[in-house]
Short mmCIF file of C-alpha atoms and ligand atoms in Angstrom, two decimals:
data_model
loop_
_atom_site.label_atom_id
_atom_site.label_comp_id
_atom_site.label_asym_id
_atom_site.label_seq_id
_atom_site.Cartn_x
_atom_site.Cartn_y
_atom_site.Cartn_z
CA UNK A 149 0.00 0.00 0.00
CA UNK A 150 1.03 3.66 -0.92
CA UNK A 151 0.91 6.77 1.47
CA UNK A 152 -0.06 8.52 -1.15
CA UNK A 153 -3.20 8.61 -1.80
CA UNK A 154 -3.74 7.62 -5.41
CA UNK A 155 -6.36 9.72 -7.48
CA UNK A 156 -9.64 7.69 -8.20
CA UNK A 157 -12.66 7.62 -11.12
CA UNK A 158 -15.26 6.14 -12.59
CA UNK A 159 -13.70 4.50 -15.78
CA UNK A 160 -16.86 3.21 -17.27
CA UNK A 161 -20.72 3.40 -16.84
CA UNK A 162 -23.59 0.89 -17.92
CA UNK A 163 -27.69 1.15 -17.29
CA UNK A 164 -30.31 -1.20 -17.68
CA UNK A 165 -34.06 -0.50 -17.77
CA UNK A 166 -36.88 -3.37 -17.79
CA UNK A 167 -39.18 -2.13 -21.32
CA UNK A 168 -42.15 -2.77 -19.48
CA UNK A 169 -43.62 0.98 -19.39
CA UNK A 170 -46.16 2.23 -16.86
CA UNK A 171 -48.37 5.34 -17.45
CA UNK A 172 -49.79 7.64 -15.72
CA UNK A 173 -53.00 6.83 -17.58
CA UNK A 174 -52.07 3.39 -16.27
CA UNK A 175 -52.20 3.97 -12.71
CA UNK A 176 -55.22 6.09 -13.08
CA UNK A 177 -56.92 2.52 -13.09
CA UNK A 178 -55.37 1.75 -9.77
CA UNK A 179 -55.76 4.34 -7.86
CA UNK A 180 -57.83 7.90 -7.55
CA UNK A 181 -55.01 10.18 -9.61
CA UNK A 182 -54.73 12.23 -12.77
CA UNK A 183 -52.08 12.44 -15.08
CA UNK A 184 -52.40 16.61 -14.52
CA UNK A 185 -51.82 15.78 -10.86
CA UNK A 186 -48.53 13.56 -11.14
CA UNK A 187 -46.67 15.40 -13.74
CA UNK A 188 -47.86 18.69 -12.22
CA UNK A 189 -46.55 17.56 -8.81
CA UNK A 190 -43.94 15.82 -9.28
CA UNK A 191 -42.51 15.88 -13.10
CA UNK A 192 -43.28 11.81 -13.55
CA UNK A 193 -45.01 11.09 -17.01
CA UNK A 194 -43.88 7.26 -16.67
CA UNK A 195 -41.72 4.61 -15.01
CA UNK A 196 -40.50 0.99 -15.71
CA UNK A 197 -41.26 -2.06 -14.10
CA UNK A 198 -39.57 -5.61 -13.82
CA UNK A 199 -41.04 -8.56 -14.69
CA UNK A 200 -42.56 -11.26 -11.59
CA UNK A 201 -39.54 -13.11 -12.24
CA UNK A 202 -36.67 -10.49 -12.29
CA UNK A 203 -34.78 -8.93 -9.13
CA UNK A 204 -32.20 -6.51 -8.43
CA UNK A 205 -29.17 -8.57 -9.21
CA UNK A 206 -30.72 -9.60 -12.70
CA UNK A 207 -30.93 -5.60 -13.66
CA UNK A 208 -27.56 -5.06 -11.63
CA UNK A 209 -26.11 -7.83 -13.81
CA UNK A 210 -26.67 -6.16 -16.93
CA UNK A 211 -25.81 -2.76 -15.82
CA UNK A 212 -22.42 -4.45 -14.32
CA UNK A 213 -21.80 -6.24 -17.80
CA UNK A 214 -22.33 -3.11 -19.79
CA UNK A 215 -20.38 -0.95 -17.12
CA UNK A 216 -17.50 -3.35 -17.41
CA UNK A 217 -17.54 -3.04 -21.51
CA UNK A 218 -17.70 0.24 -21.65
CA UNK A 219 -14.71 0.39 -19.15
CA UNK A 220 -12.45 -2.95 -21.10
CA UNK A 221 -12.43 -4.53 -17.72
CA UNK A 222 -12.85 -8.38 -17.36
CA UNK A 223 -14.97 -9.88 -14.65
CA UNK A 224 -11.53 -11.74 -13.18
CA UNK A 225 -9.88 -8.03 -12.85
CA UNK A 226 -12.57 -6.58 -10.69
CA UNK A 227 -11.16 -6.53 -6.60
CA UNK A 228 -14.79 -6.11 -4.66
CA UNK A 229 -18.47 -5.28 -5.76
CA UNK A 230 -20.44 -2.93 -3.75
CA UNK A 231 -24.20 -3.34 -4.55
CA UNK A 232 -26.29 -0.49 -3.36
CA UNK A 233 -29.79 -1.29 -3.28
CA UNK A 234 -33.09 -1.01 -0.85
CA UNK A 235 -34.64 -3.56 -2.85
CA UNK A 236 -32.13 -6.81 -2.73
CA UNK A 237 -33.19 -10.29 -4.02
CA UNK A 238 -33.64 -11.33 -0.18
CA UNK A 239 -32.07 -10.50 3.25
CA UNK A 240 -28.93 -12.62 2.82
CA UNK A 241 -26.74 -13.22 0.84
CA UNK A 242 -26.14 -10.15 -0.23
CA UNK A 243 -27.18 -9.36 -3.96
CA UNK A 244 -23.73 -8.78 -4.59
CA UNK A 245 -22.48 -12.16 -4.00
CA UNK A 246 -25.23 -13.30 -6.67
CA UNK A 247 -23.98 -10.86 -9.34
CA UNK A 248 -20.28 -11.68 -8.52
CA UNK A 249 -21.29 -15.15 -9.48
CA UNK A 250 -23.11 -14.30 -12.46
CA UNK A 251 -20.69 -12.36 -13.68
CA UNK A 252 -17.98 -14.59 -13.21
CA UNK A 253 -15.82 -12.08 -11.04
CA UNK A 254 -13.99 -14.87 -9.44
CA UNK A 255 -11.59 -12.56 -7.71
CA UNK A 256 -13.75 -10.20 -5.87
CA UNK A 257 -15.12 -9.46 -2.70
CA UNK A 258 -18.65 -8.74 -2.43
CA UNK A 259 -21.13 -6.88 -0.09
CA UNK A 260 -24.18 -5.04 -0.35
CA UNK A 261 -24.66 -1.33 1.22
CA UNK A 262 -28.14 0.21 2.58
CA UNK A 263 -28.45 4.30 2.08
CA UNK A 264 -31.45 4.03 -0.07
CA UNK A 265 -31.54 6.74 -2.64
CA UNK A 266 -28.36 8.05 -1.42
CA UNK A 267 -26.83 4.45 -1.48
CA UNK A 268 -24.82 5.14 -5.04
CA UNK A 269 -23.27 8.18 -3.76
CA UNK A 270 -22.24 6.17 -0.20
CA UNK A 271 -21.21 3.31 -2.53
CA UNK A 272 -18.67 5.61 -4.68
CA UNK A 273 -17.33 7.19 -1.39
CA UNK A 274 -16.33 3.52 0.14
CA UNK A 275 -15.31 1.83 -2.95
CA UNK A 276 -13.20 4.67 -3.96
CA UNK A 277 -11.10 4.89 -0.65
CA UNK A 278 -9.88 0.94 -1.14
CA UNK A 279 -8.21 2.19 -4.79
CA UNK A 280 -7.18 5.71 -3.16
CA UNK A 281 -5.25 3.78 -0.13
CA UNK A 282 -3.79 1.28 -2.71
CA UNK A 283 -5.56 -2.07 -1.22
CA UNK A 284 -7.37 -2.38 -4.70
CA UNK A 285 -7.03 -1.35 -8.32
CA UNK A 286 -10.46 -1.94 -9.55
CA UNK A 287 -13.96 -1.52 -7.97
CA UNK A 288 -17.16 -2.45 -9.40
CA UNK A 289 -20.23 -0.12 -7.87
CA UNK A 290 -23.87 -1.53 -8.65
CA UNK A 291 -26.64 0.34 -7.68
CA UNK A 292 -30.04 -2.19 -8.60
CA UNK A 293 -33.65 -1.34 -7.22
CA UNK A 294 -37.03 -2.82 -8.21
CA UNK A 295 -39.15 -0.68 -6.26
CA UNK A 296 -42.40 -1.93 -7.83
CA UNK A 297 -42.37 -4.81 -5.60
CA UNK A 298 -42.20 -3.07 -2.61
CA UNK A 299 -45.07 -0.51 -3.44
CA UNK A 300 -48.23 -0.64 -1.91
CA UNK A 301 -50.33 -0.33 -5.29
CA UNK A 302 -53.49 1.04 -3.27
CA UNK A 303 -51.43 4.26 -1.71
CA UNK A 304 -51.59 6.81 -4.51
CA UNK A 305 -49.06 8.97 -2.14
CA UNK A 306 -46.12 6.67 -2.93
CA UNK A 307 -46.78 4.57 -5.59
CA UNK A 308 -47.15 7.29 -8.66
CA UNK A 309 -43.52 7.78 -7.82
CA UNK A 310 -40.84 4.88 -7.98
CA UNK A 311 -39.25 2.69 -10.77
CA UNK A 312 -37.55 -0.10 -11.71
CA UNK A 313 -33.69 0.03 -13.07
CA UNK A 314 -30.09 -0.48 -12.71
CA UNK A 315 -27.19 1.78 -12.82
CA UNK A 316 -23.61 0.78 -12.50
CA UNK A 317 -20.21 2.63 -12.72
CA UNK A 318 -16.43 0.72 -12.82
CA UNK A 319 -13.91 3.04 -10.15
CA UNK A 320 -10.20 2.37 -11.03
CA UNK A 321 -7.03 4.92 -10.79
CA UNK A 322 -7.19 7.99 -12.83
CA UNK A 323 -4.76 10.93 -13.36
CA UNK A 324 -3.96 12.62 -10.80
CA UNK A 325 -6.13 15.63 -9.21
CA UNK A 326 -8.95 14.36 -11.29
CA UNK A 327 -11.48 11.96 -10.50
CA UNK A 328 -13.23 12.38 -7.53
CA UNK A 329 -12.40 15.60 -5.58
CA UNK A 330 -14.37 15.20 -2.78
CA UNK A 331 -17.26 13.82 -0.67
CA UNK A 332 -20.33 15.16 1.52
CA UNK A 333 -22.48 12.19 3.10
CA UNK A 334 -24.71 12.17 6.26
CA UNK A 335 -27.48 11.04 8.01
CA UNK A 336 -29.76 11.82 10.69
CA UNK A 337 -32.03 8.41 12.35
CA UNK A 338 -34.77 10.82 13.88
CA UNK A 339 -36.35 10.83 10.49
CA UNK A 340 -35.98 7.20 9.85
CA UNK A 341 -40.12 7.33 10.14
CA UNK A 342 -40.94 9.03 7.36
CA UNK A 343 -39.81 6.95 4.65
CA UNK A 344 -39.30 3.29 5.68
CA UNK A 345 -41.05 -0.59 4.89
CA UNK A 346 -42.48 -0.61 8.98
CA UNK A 347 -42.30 -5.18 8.71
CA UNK A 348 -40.31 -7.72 7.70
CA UNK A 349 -37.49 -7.46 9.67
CA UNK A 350 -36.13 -8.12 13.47
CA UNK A 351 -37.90 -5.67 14.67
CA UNK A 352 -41.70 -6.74 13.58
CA UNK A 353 -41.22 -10.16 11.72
CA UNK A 354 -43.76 -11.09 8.91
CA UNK A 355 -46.28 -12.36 10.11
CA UNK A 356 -49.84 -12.74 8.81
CA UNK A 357 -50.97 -9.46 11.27
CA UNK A 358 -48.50 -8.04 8.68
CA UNK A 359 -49.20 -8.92 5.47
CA UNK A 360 -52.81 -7.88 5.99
CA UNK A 361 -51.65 -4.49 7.30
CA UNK A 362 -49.74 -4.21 4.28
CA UNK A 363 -46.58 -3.15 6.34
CA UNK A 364 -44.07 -5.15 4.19
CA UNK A 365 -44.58 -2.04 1.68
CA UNK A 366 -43.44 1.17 1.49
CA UNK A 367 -44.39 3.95 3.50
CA UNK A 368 -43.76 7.48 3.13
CA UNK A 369 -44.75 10.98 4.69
CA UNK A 370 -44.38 13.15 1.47
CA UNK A 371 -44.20 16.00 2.92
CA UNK A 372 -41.86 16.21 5.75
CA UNK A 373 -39.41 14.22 2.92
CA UNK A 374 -40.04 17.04 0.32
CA UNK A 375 -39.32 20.06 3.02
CA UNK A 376 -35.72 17.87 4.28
CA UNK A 377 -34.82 17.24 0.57
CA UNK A 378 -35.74 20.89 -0.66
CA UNK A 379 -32.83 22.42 2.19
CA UNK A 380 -30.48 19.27 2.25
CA UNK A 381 -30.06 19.21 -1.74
CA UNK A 382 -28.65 22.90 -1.79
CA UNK A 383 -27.05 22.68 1.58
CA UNK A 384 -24.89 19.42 0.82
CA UNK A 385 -24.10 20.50 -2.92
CA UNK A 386 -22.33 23.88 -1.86
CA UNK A 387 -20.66 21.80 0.92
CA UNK A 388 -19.06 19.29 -1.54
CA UNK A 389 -18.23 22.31 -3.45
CA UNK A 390 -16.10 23.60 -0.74
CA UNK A 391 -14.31 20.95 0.65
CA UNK A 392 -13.55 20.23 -3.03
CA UNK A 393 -11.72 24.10 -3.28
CA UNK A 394 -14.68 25.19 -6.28
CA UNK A 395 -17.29 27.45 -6.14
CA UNK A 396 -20.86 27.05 -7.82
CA UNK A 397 -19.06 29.14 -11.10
CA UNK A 398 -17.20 26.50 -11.63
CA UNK A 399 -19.73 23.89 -11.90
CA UNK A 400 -20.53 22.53 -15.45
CA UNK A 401 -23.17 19.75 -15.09
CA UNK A 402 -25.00 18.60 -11.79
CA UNK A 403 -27.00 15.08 -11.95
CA UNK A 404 -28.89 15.00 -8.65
CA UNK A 405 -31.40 12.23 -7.61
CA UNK A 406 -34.55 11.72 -9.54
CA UNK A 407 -37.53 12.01 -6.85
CA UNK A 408 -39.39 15.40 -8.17
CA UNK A 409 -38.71 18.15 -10.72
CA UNK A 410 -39.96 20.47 -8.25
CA UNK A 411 -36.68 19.27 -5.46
CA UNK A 412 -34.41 19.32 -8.25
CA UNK A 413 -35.41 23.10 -9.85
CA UNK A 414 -34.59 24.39 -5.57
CA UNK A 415 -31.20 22.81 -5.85
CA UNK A 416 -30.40 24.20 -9.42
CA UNK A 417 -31.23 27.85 -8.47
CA UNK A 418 -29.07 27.74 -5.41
CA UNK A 419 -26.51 26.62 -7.55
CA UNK A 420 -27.57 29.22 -9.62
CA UNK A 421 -27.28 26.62 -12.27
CA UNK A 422 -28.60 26.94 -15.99
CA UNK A 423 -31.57 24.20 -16.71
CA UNK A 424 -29.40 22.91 -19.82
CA UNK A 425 -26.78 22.17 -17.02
CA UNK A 426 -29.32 19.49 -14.81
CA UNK A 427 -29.62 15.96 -16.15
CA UNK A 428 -33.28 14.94 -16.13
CA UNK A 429 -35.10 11.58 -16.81
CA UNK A 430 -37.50 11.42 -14.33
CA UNK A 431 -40.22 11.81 -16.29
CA UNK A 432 -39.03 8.70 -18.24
CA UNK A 433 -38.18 6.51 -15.24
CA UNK A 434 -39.52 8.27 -11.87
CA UNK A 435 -37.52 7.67 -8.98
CA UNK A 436 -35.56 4.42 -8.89
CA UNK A 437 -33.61 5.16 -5.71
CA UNK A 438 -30.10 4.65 -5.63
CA UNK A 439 -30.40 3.49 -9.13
CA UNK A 440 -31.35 6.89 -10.24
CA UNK A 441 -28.07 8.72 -10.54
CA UNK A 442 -25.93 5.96 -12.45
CA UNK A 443 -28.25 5.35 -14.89
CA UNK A 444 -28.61 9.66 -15.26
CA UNK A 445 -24.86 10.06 -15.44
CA UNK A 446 -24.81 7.41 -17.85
CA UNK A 447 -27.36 8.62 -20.27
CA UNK A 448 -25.57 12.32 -19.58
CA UNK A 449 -21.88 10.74 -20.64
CA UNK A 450 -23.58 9.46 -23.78
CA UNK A 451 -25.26 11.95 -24.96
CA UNK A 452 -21.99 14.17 -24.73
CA UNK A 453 -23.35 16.64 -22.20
CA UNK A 454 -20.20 15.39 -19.89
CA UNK A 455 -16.85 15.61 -21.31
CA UNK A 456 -13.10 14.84 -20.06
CA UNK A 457 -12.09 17.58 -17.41
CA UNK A 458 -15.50 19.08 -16.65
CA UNK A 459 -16.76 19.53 -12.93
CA UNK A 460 -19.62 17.99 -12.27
CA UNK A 461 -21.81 17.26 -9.04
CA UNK A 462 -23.60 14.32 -7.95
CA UNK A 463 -26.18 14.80 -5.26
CA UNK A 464 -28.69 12.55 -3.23
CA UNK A 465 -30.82 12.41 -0.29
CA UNK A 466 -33.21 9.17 0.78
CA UNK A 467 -34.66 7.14 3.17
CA UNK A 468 -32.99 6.98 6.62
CA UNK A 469 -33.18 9.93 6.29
CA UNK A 470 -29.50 10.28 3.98
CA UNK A 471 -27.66 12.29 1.84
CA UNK A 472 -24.62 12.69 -0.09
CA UNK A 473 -23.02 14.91 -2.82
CA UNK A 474 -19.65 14.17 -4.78
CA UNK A 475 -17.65 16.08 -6.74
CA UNK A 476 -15.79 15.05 -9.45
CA UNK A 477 -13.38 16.16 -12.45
CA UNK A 478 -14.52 13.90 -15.32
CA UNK A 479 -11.41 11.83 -15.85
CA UNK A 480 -12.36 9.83 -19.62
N1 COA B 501 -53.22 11.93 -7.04
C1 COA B 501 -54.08 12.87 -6.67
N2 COA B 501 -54.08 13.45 -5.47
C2 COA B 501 -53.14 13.05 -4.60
C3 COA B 501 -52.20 12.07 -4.91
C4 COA B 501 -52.26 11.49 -6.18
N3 COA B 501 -51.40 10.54 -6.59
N4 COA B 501 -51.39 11.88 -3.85
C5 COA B 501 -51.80 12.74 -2.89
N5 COA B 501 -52.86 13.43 -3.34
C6 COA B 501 -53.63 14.46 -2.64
C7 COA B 501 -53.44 14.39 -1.15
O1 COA B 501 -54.31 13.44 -0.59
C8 COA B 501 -53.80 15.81 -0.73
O2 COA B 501 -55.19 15.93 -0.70
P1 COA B 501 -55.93 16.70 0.50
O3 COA B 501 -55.39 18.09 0.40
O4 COA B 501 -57.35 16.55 0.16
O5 COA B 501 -55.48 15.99 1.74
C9 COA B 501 -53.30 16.66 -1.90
O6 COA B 501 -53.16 15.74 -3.01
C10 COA B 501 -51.98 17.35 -1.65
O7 COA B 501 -51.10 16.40 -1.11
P2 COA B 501 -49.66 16.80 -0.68
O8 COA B 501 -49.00 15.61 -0.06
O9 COA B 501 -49.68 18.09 0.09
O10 COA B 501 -49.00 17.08 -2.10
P3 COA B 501 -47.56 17.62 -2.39
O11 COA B 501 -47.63 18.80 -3.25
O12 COA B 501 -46.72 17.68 -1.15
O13 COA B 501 -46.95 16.44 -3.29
C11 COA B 501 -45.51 14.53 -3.16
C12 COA B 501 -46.86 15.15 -2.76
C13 COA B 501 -45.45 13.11 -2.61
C14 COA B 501 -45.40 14.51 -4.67
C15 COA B 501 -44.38 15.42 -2.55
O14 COA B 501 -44.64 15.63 -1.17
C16 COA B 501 -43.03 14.80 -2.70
O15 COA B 501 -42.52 14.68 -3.79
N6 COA B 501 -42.38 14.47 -1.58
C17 COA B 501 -41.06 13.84 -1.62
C18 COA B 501 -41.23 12.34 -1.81
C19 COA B 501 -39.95 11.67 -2.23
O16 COA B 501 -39.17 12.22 -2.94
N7 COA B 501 -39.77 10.45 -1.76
C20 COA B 501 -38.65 9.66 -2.09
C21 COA B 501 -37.46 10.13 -1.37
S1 COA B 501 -36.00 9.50 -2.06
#
C-alpha cells in the first residue's frame, strides 16, 4: 500500500431499464389520480417495471456487464463489488455475492450497502477509498432497485412515484487531481419514520398481522421528505463544493437524484445553475432510488453533455433519512 493517496474515477458506466412501461394513464386505473396531478406535482409522465420473475441482481447484472464493456475490464480483474440497493433479491446473501457469481468475477469481494436513494453516492465514497489507499485497483459499484415490488399499489401517495432500473459505474485509478475531488455524506435516524417498509425485519417479523396491514410495503410521509430534501439538496451541494476548493461558477453539469422536478429546480437555483446544465429523466423513469443517478450520469456521458475535465456534481438524499453529494473532475 502507498501513502499517497492515489487519485480515483469512474472508468466506465452501464444502465439497464426493464421495457415494461407504466403510465400515468395506467395507474389512473389503480388508484384515484390524474395524469395533470402527477406530472404537475412531481414531473413523472412514466416509469418501468420488472417482470414477476426479475430482481435486483438480474438488472444489476446487466448494468455491471455493460459498465465493465464500456470500461475494457474483465470480470476476473474486478477486486470487490459494492451493490447499493433497498430492494435486494432477499435478506442474505447479499445481492452482490449473486452478481459476482453471475458475472464470473472470481476474484472479488462482495457486499451489499443500505443508504437508499443516497446508497450510489455512499457506494462511490467507500469503494473509492480501497483504490485511493492502494488495497485495490479496480472496484465495481452496482446500484439495482425494483421498487415496484415493494409498493403498496393502493397508496396513490407513494406509488405514482418509484421505478424499476439499474445503474452501474467501474472506479479504477485515474490521473492525478482528477477523479473524484471530494465527498459530503450524512445522516440523521430521527427521520428514519418518514420513509421506511415498517415489517419484515427483526424488529416486527412477517407475520400474517403483517401482510394484511400491508406493512411489508413502502411507507412514506411526502411532505416532511419534500421540506428535508428541498434544504439538504442545496445545503450538501455547496458543501461538496467547498471541501472540493470550487465554487458554484465553476460547476458545469450537476445530476442529482430523480424524486421530483420540483426538489431538483430548488437545488439548481441555489446553484444558480442553468436548466441545460441538470440531467433529467425522471419523467421517463420516476424515482428508482439509488439506481437513479448511475443510470442519469450514464445517459448524460452518452449523450456528450459530460466531457473529459468538466466539474460535475452528484447529489442525493433518501430514506434513513441520507444524503450525499460528490464532486468530481470527469477523468475519460
Ligand atoms: N393523485 C391525486 N391526489 C393526490 C395524490 C395522487 N397521486 N397523492 C396525494 N394526493 C392528494 C393528497 O391526498 C392531498 O389531498 P388533501 O389536500 O385533500 O389531503 C393533496 O393531493 C396534496 O397532497 P400533498 O401531499 O400536500 O401534495 P404535495 O404537493 O406535497 O406532493 C408529493 C406530494 C409526494 C409529490 C411530494 O410531497 C413529494 O414529492 N415528496 C417527496 C417524496 C420523495 O421524494 N420520496 C422519495 C425520497 S427519495
Amino acid at each position: 500500500m502507498s501513502s499517497n493517496p492515489r487519485s480515483v474515477g469512474i472508468v466506465g458506466l452501464g444502465s439497464w431499464l426493464p421495457d415494461n412501461k407504466i403510465s400515468n394513464y395506467d395507474l389512473m386505473k389503480l388508484v384515484d389520480t390524474s395524469d395533470e396531478w402527477i406530472l404537475s406535482r412531481t414531473g413523472i409522465s412514466e416509469r418501468r417495471k420488472a417482470s414477476e420473475q426479475e430482481a435486483a441482481s438480474d438488472l444489476g447484472l446487466m448494468a455491471a456487464r455493460r459498465a465493465l464493456a464500456a470500461a475494457n475490464v474483465r470480470p476476473e480483474e474486478i477486486d470487490l463489488i459494492i451493490v447499493a440497493t433497498i430492494t435486494p433479491d432477499m435478506f442474505f446473501p447479499a445481492t452482490a455475492c449473486l452478481i459476482q457469481k453471475n458475472l464470473g468475477a472470481i476474484n472479488a469481494a462482495a457486499f451489499d450497502l443500505s443508504a437508499a436513494c443516497s446508497g450510489f453516492i455512499y457506494a462511490l465514497s467507500v469503494g473509492s477509498q480501497f483504490i485511493a489507499n492502494g488495497h485495490y485497483d479496480t472496484v465495481l459499484v452496482v446500484a439495482a432497485e425494483v421498487m415496484t415490488k415493494i409498493i403498496n399499489w393502493e397508496d396513490r401517495n407513494s406509488c405514482i412515484l418509484f421505478g424499476d432500473g439499474a445503474g452501474a459505474a467501474v472506479l479504477q485509478p485515474v490521473a492525478k487531481d482528477s477523479g473524484f475531488l471530494s465527498f459530503e455524506l450524512g445522516a440523521d435516524g430521527t427521520g428514519a419514520e418518514y420513509l421506511q417498509i415498517p415489517a419484515g425485519g427483526s424488529r416486527k417479523p412477517a407475520s400474517l398481522e403483517t401482510v394484511l396491514n400491508k406493512e411489508h410495503f413502502l411507507k412514506m410521509n411526502g411532505n416532511e421528505v419534500f421540506k428535508f430534501a428541498v434544504k439538504k439538496m442545496g445545503d450538501i451541494s455547496v458543501k461538496a463544493l467547498e471541501k472540493a476548493g470550487l465554487t458554484e461558477e465553476d460547476l458545469d453539469y450537476l445530476v442529482p437524484h430523480q424524486a421530483n422536478t420540483r426538489i431538483i429546480d430548488a437545488a439548481r437555483k441555489r446553484l444558480g445553475l442553468a436548466e441545460d446544465k441538470v440531467y433529467i429523466n425522471l419523467d421517463k423513469y420516476g424515482n428508482m432510488s439509488s439506481a437513479s443517478i448511475p443510470i442519469a450520469l450514464s445517459e448524460a456521458v452518452a449523450k456528450g453533455y459530460i466531457q473529459k475535465g468538466n466539474i460535475i456534481l452528484l447529489v442525493a438524499f433518501g430514506a434513513g433519512l441520507t444524503w450525499g453529494s460528490a464532486v468530481i473532475k470527469w477523468a475519460i
